[in-house]
Amino acid sequence: MVDPRLSDTRPVTALARRGLMFILSSPSGAGKTTIARKLLQSDPGVALSVSATTRAIRPGEVDGRDYHFVDKPTFDRMADDHEFLEWAHVFGHSYGTPKAQIWAGLKAGTDFLFDIDWQGTQQLSQRAREDVVPVFILPPSIDELRRRLMARGTDDMKVIEARMDRARAEISHWSDYDYVVVNDDIDRCFEKVRRILDAERMRRERQTGLVNFVRQLTGEGSPT
Amino acid sequence: MVDPRLSDTRPVTALARRGLMFILSSPSGAGKTTIARKLLQSDPGVALSVSATTRAIRPGEVDGRDYHFVDKPTFDRMADDHEFLEWAHVFGHSYGTPKAQIWAGLKAGTDFLFDIDWQGTQQLSQRAREDVVPVFILPPSIDELRRRLMARGTDDMKVIEARMDRARAEISHWSDYDYVVVNDDIDRCFEKVRRILDAERMRRERQTGLVNFVRQLTGEGSPT
C-alpha cells in the first residue's frame, strides 16, 4: 500500500511571514539616503511608511501618499492617544508614524523601511522590539564625512562645523543598534545592508507559516 | 588653520571582530552536508572545528587534522573537566568539541561551522549563547525527504521507515533554532544560508574593532 503522504507533491510556496521594521540611521553624509532609495527600488517587498505631519502640503505632493497632512490639534490628539509608533518635532513641524498602517502591513508580511534618527529608533524599539531591525551606517573616516558635508553647497566653516557637531552627536548613539555597517564603498555597503534584511527575513519567529508547514512535513495530526 | 583630523586619510581596513559559531542542523536527507561543504569551499573565513574522538584512526586520516584521536579514559577525563563545548556518544564511540581551540579561534575572528544535531546545538547554546548562530534546514516536503532517503542505496521499507522516524524526531526540534531555511533548491538554500552568515558578521557586538573606530571617527580622546 502506498503511504498517503507520498502523494503530497504540492510545490513549496512562499510561507506566510510577519514583516519587520528595518531602520537605517546615520549621520547625514554617510550615504543612508542613497541606500534607502536603492533598497526601495530593488525590493518590491519593502515599503516606506507614510508619516503624518503638521507641515503644509507642497506642490506635487499627494495627501495619503507622501504624507498624511493633519492640523496641529489632530496631531496632538493622535500623540495623546498613543496612535504613533514614534513622533518628533523638526524645525517647527511635527512628524509621526501612525501605528495602524504598520500593524496591518506587518501582519500581511510587508517590511517597512524607516529612515530615522536615534531618537525615533529608541521609540520604535521600546514599542515593538521584536519587529525592529536597527542598522547604523558609519562614514569611513571623519575626513570623508567632512568632505561629503562640504560638498553640500557651502564653504562656510561655521555651517560645516555645526553639521559636524550634529554628525558626531548622532554617531555617539551607534551602540544602540543591532547592526553596524561602515560605508567605505556605496555598492558594498548596500550589499551588506541587503544581506541583513534578507537574513532577518529568515528568522524563525518571523516565518509564521512554519508551524503549519512543519505539521504537514511530519504528518502530525493527519491520518497515517 | 587646517583641522588636524583632516589629515586622517587612513584607508578603512577590516575591523577587528569576534568570530561566531555557525550551526547547521537538519534531518539527514535535507541537504545540510552539501551546504556545509559549499560554505567551507567558498569562504576562507569559515573553519571546521576539529573534534576529539575515541574511535580508531582510519587509513588516510591525520591526527589533529581530521580528529584528535584519544583513548576512552582521556575523553572521559576531558568531559569531566568540562573541556568540551558539546559531546555525544554515537554508535559506541565518543565525539566532542574541545573548548580551547574554539575560544582562541573566536577571539582571532575565525567563524566555526558545526554540522551537529539538536542535542549538540542545545549544549553549545547553553555554554555560549552569544556566539552561536543556529540554523535549521528543512526539506521541502515529506515526499521529497523520503525520495532522498530512498536514494541512499536501499529499498528496504523498514530501513527507510526507521530513517523517516529519525528525520521526524530531528525536525521536531526546529523551533529551537534562530533561523529556518527550507531547502527547495540547493543553490537558493545555500545563498540564503550565506546571507545569514554574512549578516550575523555585521552584528555590532561581534565587531569588536568598532569601539576604537568610532573613537577615531568622532575625535574623542584625541587633541582637537
Coordinates of C-alpha atoms in Angstrom, one line a residue:
Chain A
M1 CA 0.0 0.0 0.0
V2 CA 1.2 3.4 -0.9
D3 CA 1.8 5.7 2.1
P4 CA -0.7 8.5 1.7
R5 CA 2.0 11.1 2.5
L6 CA 3.8 10.0 -0.7
S7 CA 1.0 11.7 -2.7
D8 CA 1.9 15.1 -1.2
T9 CA 3.5 16.7 -4.2
R10 CA 2.4 20.3 -3.5
P11 CA 5.1 22.7 -4.6
V12 CA 6.8 24.7 -1.9
T13 CA 5.2 28.2 -2.0
A14 CA 6.3 31.2 0.0
L15 CA 5.5 30.6 3.6
A16 CA 3.3 33.2 5.5
R17 CA 5.5 35.6 7.3
R18 CA 5.3 38.6 9.6
G19 CA 7.0 41.7 8.2
L20 CA 9.7 43.7 10.0
M21 CA 10.7 47.3 10.6
F22 CA 14.0 47.9 9.0
I23 CA 15.6 51.0 10.5
L24 CA 18.5 52.8 8.8
S25 CA 20.2 55.6 10.9
S26 CA 23.4 57.5 10.3
P27 CA 24.8 61.0 10.5
S28 CA 23.9 62.9 7.4
G29 CA 26.6 62.5 4.8
A30 CA 27.1 58.8 5.5
G31 CA 25.1 57.6 2.5
K32 CA 21.9 56.4 4.2
T33 CA 19.5 58.1 1.8
T34 CA 21.2 56.6 -1.3
I35 CA 21.0 53.1 0.3
A36 CA 17.4 53.6 1.4
R37 CA 16.5 54.6 -2.2
K38 CA 18.3 51.6 -3.7
L39 CA 16.5 49.2 -1.2
L40 CA 13.1 50.6 -2.2
Q41 CA 13.9 50.4 -5.9
S42 CA 15.3 46.9 -5.9
D43 CA 12.9 45.1 -3.5
P44 CA 9.1 45.2 -4.0
G45 CA 8.6 43.7 -0.6
V46 CA 9.9 46.8 1.2
A47 CA 7.6 49.8 1.7
L48 CA 8.0 53.2 3.3
S49 CA 5.6 54.1 6.0
V50 CA 3.5 57.2 5.3
S51 CA 4.0 59.7 8.1
A52 CA 1.5 62.1 9.5
T53 CA 2.8 65.7 9.5
T54 CA 1.6 69.2 10.5
R55 CA 3.6 70.9 7.8
A56 CA 1.8 72.4 4.8
I57 CA 1.4 70.3 1.6
R58 CA 3.8 71.3 -1.1
P59 CA 3.2 71.4 -4.9
G60 CA 3.3 67.9 -6.3
E61 CA 2.7 66.1 -3.0
V62 CA -0.3 63.9 -2.6
D63 CA -2.1 63.6 0.8
G64 CA -2.0 60.0 1.9
R65 CA 0.8 59.1 -0.5
D66 CA 3.6 61.4 0.6
Y67 CA 2.2 62.3 4.0
H68 CA -1.0 62.3 5.9
F69 CA -1.4 66.1 6.2
V70 CA -3.1 66.9 9.5
D71 CA -3.5 70.0 11.6
K72 CA -1.8 70.6 14.9
P73 CA -4.8 69.7 17.1
T74 CA -5.3 66.4 15.2
F75 CA -1.6 65.5 15.5
D76 CA -1.6 66.3 19.2
R77 CA -4.7 64.3 19.8
M78 CA -3.2 61.3 18.0
A79 CA 0.0 61.6 20.0
D80 CA -2.0 61.8 23.3
D81 CA -4.0 58.7 22.2
H82 CA -0.8 56.7 21.5
E83 CA -1.6 56.4 17.9
F84 CA 2.0 57.0 16.9
L85 CA 4.8 54.4 17.0
E86 CA 7.3 57.3 17.0
W87 CA 7.0 61.0 16.6
A88 CA 9.2 64.1 16.6
H89 CA 9.3 67.9 16.2
V90 CA 11.6 69.0 13.5
F91 CA 12.1 72.7 12.5
G92 CA 8.8 73.7 14.0
H93 CA 6.7 70.9 12.5
S94 CA 5.5 67.6 13.9
Y95 CA 6.0 64.2 12.2
G96 CA 4.8 60.8 13.3
T97 CA 4.4 57.2 12.2
P98 CA 0.8 56.0 12.7
K99 CA 0.6 52.6 14.3
A100 CA -2.5 51.2 12.5
Q101 CA -1.0 51.0 9.0
I102 CA 2.2 49.5 10.3
W103 CA 0.5 46.8 12.3
A104 CA -1.7 45.9 9.3
G105 CA 1.3 45.8 7.0
L106 CA 3.5 43.7 9.3
K107 CA 0.7 41.2 9.7
A108 CA 0.4 41.0 5.9
G109 CA 4.1 40.3 5.5
T110 CA 5.2 43.8 4.4
D111 CA 8.6 45.1 5.5
F112 CA 8.8 48.8 6.3
L113 CA 11.8 50.9 5.9
F114 CA 12.5 53.7 8.4
D115 CA 15.0 56.4 7.7
I116 CA 15.0 57.9 11.2
D117 CA 17.5 59.2 13.8
W118 CA 18.5 57.6 17.1
Q119 CA 15.5 59.1 19.0
G120 CA 13.0 57.6 16.6
T121 CA 14.8 54.3 16.8
Q122 CA 14.6 54.4 20.5
Q123 CA 10.9 55.0 20.4
L124 CA 10.3 52.2 17.9
S125 CA 12.4 49.8 19.8
Q126 CA 10.6 50.5 23.0
R127 CA 7.2 49.8 21.4
A128 CA 8.0 46.9 19.1
R129 CA 11.4 45.4 19.9
E130 CA 10.7 42.1 18.2
D131 CA 9.7 43.6 14.9
V132 CA 12.6 46.1 14.7
V133 CA 15.9 45.6 12.9
P134 CA 18.1 48.7 13.7
V135 CA 21.1 49.3 11.4
F136 CA 23.6 52.1 11.8
I137 CA 25.7 53.3 8.9
L138 CA 29.0 54.9 9.7
P139 CA 31.2 57.0 7.4
P140 CA 34.6 55.6 6.7
S141 CA 36.5 58.5 8.3
I142 CA 36.0 61.9 9.8
D143 CA 37.8 63.3 6.8
E144 CA 35.4 61.7 4.3
L145 CA 32.4 62.8 6.3
R146 CA 33.6 66.4 6.3
R147 CA 34.2 66.2 2.6
R148 CA 30.7 64.9 2.0
L149 CA 29.2 67.6 4.2
M150 CA 31.3 70.3 2.4
A151 CA 30.0 69.1 -0.9
R152 CA 26.5 70.1 0.0
G153 CA 26.8 73.6 -1.3
T154 CA 28.5 75.8 1.3
D155 CA 32.1 76.5 2.3
D156 CA 31.1 78.5 5.4
M157 CA 33.2 76.7 8.1
K158 CA 30.7 77.6 10.8
V159 CA 27.9 75.8 8.9
I160 CA 30.2 72.9 8.3
E161 CA 31.3 72.7 11.9
A162 CA 27.7 72.8 13.1
R163 CA 26.9 69.9 10.7
M164 CA 30.0 68.0 12.0
D165 CA 28.8 68.5 15.6
R166 CA 25.3 67.1 14.7
A167 CA 27.0 64.2 12.9
R168 CA 29.2 63.5 16.0
A169 CA 26.1 63.6 18.2
E170 CA 24.2 61.1 16.0
I171 CA 27.3 58.8 15.8
S172 CA 27.5 58.7 19.6
H173 CA 24.4 56.5 19.6
W174 CA 25.9 53.8 17.4
S175 CA 25.9 51.3 20.2
D176 CA 22.1 51.3 20.4
Y177 CA 21.9 49.4 17.1
D178 CA 22.0 45.7 16.4
Y179 CA 24.0 46.0 13.2
V180 CA 26.7 48.5 12.1
V181 CA 27.9 48.9 8.6
V182 CA 30.8 51.1 7.6
N183 CA 30.1 52.8 4.2
D184 CA 33.6 52.8 2.6
D185 CA 32.0 52.0 -0.7
I186 CA 28.4 52.6 -1.5
D187 CA 27.8 49.4 -3.5
R188 CA 29.5 47.2 -0.9
C189 CA 27.6 48.9 1.8
F190 CA 24.3 48.5 0.0
E191 CA 25.0 44.8 -0.5
K192 CA 25.8 44.4 3.2
V193 CA 22.5 46.1 4.2
R194 CA 20.6 43.9 1.8
R195 CA 22.1 40.8 3.4
I196 CA 21.0 42.0 6.8
L197 CA 17.4 42.4 5.5
D198 CA 17.4 39.0 3.7
A199 CA 18.8 37.2 6.8
E200 CA 16.4 38.8 9.2
R201 CA 13.5 37.6 7.0
M202 CA 14.6 34.1 7.6
R203 CA 14.3 34.3 11.4
R204 CA 12.2 31.6 12.6
E205 CA 9.7 33.7 14.6
R206 CA 9.0 35.9 11.5
Q207 CA 8.1 32.9 9.4
T208 CA 4.7 32.5 10.8
G209 CA 3.8 29.8 8.2
L210 CA 6.4 27.4 9.5
V211 CA 4.2 25.9 12.2
N212 CA 1.7 24.6 9.6
F213 CA 4.5 23.7 7.2
V214 CA 6.3 21.5 9.8
R215 CA 3.0 20.0 10.8
Q216 CA 2.4 18.8 7.2
L217 CA 6.0 17.7 6.9
T218 CA 5.9 15.4 9.9
G219 CA 2.4 14.2 9.2
E220 CA 1.4 15.4 12.7
G221 CA -2.3 15.4 13.1
S222 CA -3.0 13.8 9.7
P223 CA -4.1 10.2 9.1
T224 CA -1.2 7.8 8.7
Chain B
M1 CA 44.5 76.5 10.3
V2 CA 43.8 73.0 9.0
D3 CA 41.9 70.8 11.4
P4 CA 44.4 68.0 12.3
R5 CA 41.6 65.5 11.8
L6 CA 41.6 66.4 8.1
S7 CA 44.9 64.7 7.7
D8 CA 43.4 61.3 8.7
T9 CA 43.3 59.6 5.3
R10 CA 43.9 56.1 6.5
P11 CA 42.0 53.6 4.4
V12 CA 39.3 51.7 6.1
T13 CA 40.7 48.3 6.9
A14 CA 38.8 45.3 8.2
L15 CA 37.8 46.0 11.8
A16 CA 38.8 43.5 14.5
R17 CA 35.9 41.1 15.1
R18 CA 34.9 38.2 17.2
G19 CA 34.1 35.0 15.3
L20 CA 30.9 33.1 15.7
M21 CA 29.7 29.5 15.8
F22 CA 27.6 28.8 12.8
I23 CA 25.4 25.7 13.4
L24 CA 23.7 23.8 10.6
S25 CA 21.2 21.2 11.7
S26 CA 18.7 19.2 9.7
P27 CA 17.3 15.7 9.3
S28 CA 19.6 13.6 7.1
G29 CA 18.5 14.0 3.5
A30 CA 17.7 17.7 3.7
G31 CA 21.0 18.9 2.0
K32 CA 22.9 20.1 5.1
T33 CA 26.2 18.3 4.2
T34 CA 26.2 19.8 0.7
I35 CA 25.6 23.3 2.0
A36 CA 28.3 22.9 4.7
R37 CA 30.8 21.8 2.1
K38 CA 29.9 24.7 -0.2
L39 CA 30.3 27.2 2.7
L40 CA 33.8 25.8 3.6
Q41 CA 34.9 25.9 0.0
S42 CA 33.7 29.4 -0.8
D43 CA 34.6 31.2 2.4
P44 CA 38.2 31.1 3.8
G45 CA 36.9 32.8 6.9
V46 CA 35.0 29.7 7.9
A47 CA 36.7 26.7 9.6
L48 CA 35.6 23.4 10.9
S49 CA 36.4 22.6 14.5
V50 CA 38.5 19.5 15.0
S51 CA 36.7 17.1 17.3
A52 CA 38.2 14.7 19.7
T53 CA 37.0 11.1 19.3
T54 CA 37.6 7.7 20.8
R55 CA 37.1 5.8 17.6
A56 CA 40.2 4.3 15.8
I57 CA 42.1 6.3 13.2
R58 CA 41.3 5.2 9.6
P59 CA 43.7 5.0 6.7
G60 CA 44.3 8.4 5.2
E61 CA 43.2 10.3 8.4
V62 CA 45.6 12.6 10.2
D63 CA 45.6 13.0 13.9
G64 CA 45.0 16.7 14.7
R65 CA 43.6 17.4 11.3
D66 CA 40.7 15.1 10.9
Y67 CA 40.2 14.4 14.6
H68 CA 42.1 14.4 17.8
F69 CA 42.3 10.7 18.4
V70 CA 42.2 10.0 22.2
D71 CA 41.5 6.9 24.3
K72 CA 38.4 6.5 26.4
P73 CA 40.0 7.4 29.8
T74 CA 41.4 10.6 28.2
F75 CA 38.0 11.5 26.7
D76 CA 36.1 10.9 29.9
R77 CA 38.6 12.9 31.9
M78 CA 38.2 15.8 29.4
A79 CA 34.4 15.6 29.7
D80 CA 34.6 15.5 33.5
D81 CA 36.9 18.6 33.4
H82 CA 34.4 20.5 31.2
E83 CA 36.9 20.7 28.4
F84 CA 34.2 20.1 25.8
L85 CA 31.7 22.6 24.4
E86 CA 29.5 19.7 23.4
W87 CA 30.0 16.0 23.2
A88 CA 28.0 12.9 22.3
H89 CA 28.1 9.1 22.1
V90 CA 27.4 7.8 18.6
F91 CA 27.4 4.2 17.6
G92 CA 29.6 3.2 20.5
H93 CA 32.2 6.0 20.1
S94 CA 32.5 9.4 21.8
Y95 CA 32.9 12.7 19.9
G96 CA 33.5 16.1 21.5
T97 CA 34.4 19.7 20.6
P98 CA 37.3 20.9 22.7
K99 CA 36.7 24.4 24.1
A100 CA 40.3 25.7 24.0
Q101 CA 40.7 25.8 20.2
I102 CA 37.2 27.4 19.7
W103 CA 37.8 30.2 22.2
A104 CA 41.2 31.0 20.7
G105 CA 39.7 30.9 17.1
L106 CA 36.7 33.1 18.0
K107 CA 39.0 35.7 19.6
A108 CA 41.1 35.8 16.5
G109 CA 38.0 36.3 14.3
T110 CA 37.5 32.8 12.9
D111 CA 34.0 31.6 12.3
F112 CA 33.4 27.9 13.0
L113 CA 31.0 25.7 11.2
F114 CA 29.2 23.0 13.2
D115 CA 27.3 20.2 11.5
I116 CA 25.5 18.9 14.6
D117 CA 22.1 17.7 15.7
W118 CA 19.7 19.3 18.1
Q119 CA 21.3 17.9 21.2
G120 CA 24.7 19.3 20.3
T121 CA 23.1 22.6 19.4
Q122 CA 21.4 22.7 22.8
Q123 CA 24.7 22.1 24.5
L124 CA 26.5 24.8 22.5
S125 CA 23.7 27.3 23.1
Q126 CA 23.8 26.7 26.8
R127 CA 27.5 27.3 27.0
A128 CA 28.0 30.2 24.6
R129 CA 24.6 31.7 23.5
E130 CA 26.0 35.0 22.3
D131 CA 28.5 33.3 19.9
V132 CA 26.1 30.8 18.5
V133 CA 24.0 31.2 15.3
P134 CA 21.8 28.2 15.0
V135 CA 20.3 27.5 11.5
F136 CA 17.8 24.6 10.8
I137 CA 17.4 23.3 7.2
L138 CA 14.0 21.7 6.4
P139 CA 13.3 19.5 3.4
P140 CA 10.6 20.9 1.0
S141 CA 8.1 18.1 1.6
I142 CA 7.9 14.7 3.3
D143 CA 7.7 13.2 -0.1
E144 CA 11.0 14.7 -1.2
L145 CA 12.6 13.7 2.1
R146 CA 11.6 10.1 1.5
R147 CA 12.8 10.2 -2.0
R148 CA 16.2 11.4 -0.9
L149 CA 16.5 8.8 1.9
M150 CA 15.5 6.0 -0.6
A151 CA 18.2 7.2 -3.0
R152 CA 20.8 6.2 -0.4
G153 CA 21.1 2.6 -1.6
T154 CA 18.4 0.6 0.0
D155 CA 14.8 -0.2 -0.9
D156 CA 14.0 -2.0 2.4
M157 CA 10.9 -0.2 3.6
K158 CA 11.8 -1.0 7.2
V159 CA 15.2 0.8 6.9
I160 CA 13.5 3.7 5.1
E161 CA 10.8 4.0 7.8
A162 CA 13.4 3.9 10.5
R163 CA 15.3 6.8 8.8
M164 CA 12.0 8.7 8.4
D165 CA 11.3 8.3 12.1
R166 CA 14.7 9.7 12.9
A167 CA 14.2 12.6 10.5
R168 CA 10.8 13.4 12.1
A169 CA 12.4 13.3 15.5
E170 CA 15.1 15.7 14.4
I171 CA 12.6 18.0 12.7
S172 CA 10.5 18.2 15.9
H173 CA 13.3 20.5 17.3
W174 CA 13.1 23.1 14.5
S175 CA 11.8 25.7 16.9
D176 CA 15.0 25.7 19.0
Y177 CA 16.7 27.5 16.1
D178 CA 17.1 31.2 15.4
Y179 CA 16.9 30.7 11.6
V180 CA 15.0 28.2 9.4
V181 CA 15.6 27.7 5.7
V182 CA 13.5 25.4 3.5
N183 CA 15.7 23.6 1.0
D184 CA 13.5 23.5 -2.1
D185 CA 16.5 24.3 -4.3
I186 CA 20.1 23.7 -3.2
D187 CA 21.6 26.8 -4.8
R188 CA 18.9 29.1 -3.4
C189 CA 19.1 27.4 0.0
F190 CA 22.9 27.9 0.0
E191 CA 22.6 31.5 -0.9
K192 CA 20.1 32.1 2.0
V193 CA 22.5 30.4 4.4
R194 CA 25.4 32.5 3.2
R195 CA 23.3 35.6 3.8
I196 CA 22.6 34.6 7.3
L197 CA 26.3 34.2 8.0
D198 CA 27.2 37.5 6.3
A199 CA 24.5 39.4 8.2
E200 CA 25.5 37.9 11.6
R201 CA 29.1 39.0 11.0
M202 CA 27.8 42.6 10.9
R203 CA 26.2 42.4 14.3
R204 CA 27.6 45.3 16.4
E205 CA 28.7 43.2 19.4
R206 CA 30.8 41.0 17.1
Q207 CA 32.7 43.9 15.5
T208 CA 35.0 44.4 18.4
G209 CA 37.1 46.9 16.5
L210 CA 34.1 49.4 16.3
V211 CA 34.8 51.0 19.7
N212 CA 38.2 52.2 18.6
F213 CA 37.0 53.0 15.1
V214 CA 34.2 55.3 16.4
R215 CA 36.6 56.9 18.9
Q216 CA 38.8 57.9 16.0
L217 CA 35.8 59.0 13.9
T218 CA 34.5 61.4 16.5
G219 CA 37.9 62.6 17.6
E220 CA 37.1 61.5 21.1
G221 CA 40.2 61.5 23.3
S222 CA 42.4 63.0 20.6
P223 CA 43.7 66.6 20.5
T224 CA 41.3 69.0 18.8

